[in-house]
Amino acid sequence: NKVVHRDDVEAGAPDPRWAGELAKLKGLLDGQKAAV
């Protein structure tokens, strides 16, 4: 069950904390693309 839950977190990020982290990472990636 834990493995399935981990996959769910990576795929859908239902946890607000995960959503925030993913948003930060996406922002950093977008910033790098803009810089390049």
Short mmCIF file of C-alpha atoms in Angstrom, two decimals:
data_model
loop_
_atom_site.label_atom_id
_atom_site.label_comp_id
_atom_site.label_asym_id
_atom_site.label_seq_id
_atom_site.Cartn_x
_atom_site.Cartn_y
_atom_site.Cartn_z
CA ASN A 1 0.00 0.00 0.00
CA LYS A 2 2.81 2.42 0.83
CA VAL A 3 4.40 1.94 -2.58
CA VAL A 4 1.09 2.63 -4.33
CA HIS A 5 0.57 5.71 -2.15
CA ARG A 6 4.05 6.99 -3.03
CA ASP A 7 3.25 6.60 -6.73
CA ASP A 8 0.01 8.52 -6.18
CA VAL A 9 1.90 11.34 -4.49
CA GLU A 10 4.38 11.60 -7.35
CA ALA A 11 1.67 11.45 -10.01
CA GLY A 12 -1.10 13.62 -8.55
CA ALA A 13 0.50 15.38 -5.56
CA PRO A 14 -2.70 15.36 -3.45
CA ASP A 15 -0.75 16.58 -0.41
CA PRO A 16 -0.61 20.42 -0.26
CA ARG A 17 2.98 20.19 0.95
CA TRP A 18 3.94 18.18 -2.13
CA ALA A 19 2.00 20.60 -4.35
CA GLY A 20 3.97 23.50 -2.87
CA GLU A 21 7.31 21.75 -3.40
CA LEU A 22 6.39 20.84 -6.99
CA ALA A 23 5.33 24.44 -7.61
CA LYS A 24 8.71 25.65 -6.34
CA LEU A 25 10.59 23.17 -8.54
CA LYS A 26 8.48 24.14 -11.55
CA GLY A 27 9.21 27.79 -10.85
CA LEU A 28 12.94 27.10 -10.72
CA LEU A 29 12.80 25.17 -14.00
CA ASP A 30 10.81 27.97 -15.65
CA GLY A 31 13.37 30.48 -14.36
CA GLN A 32 16.24 28.45 -15.86
CA LYS A 33 14.43 28.26 -19.21
CA ALA A 34 13.90 32.03 -19.16
CA ALA A 35 17.56 32.61 -18.25
CA VAL A 36 18.72 30.44 -21.14
#
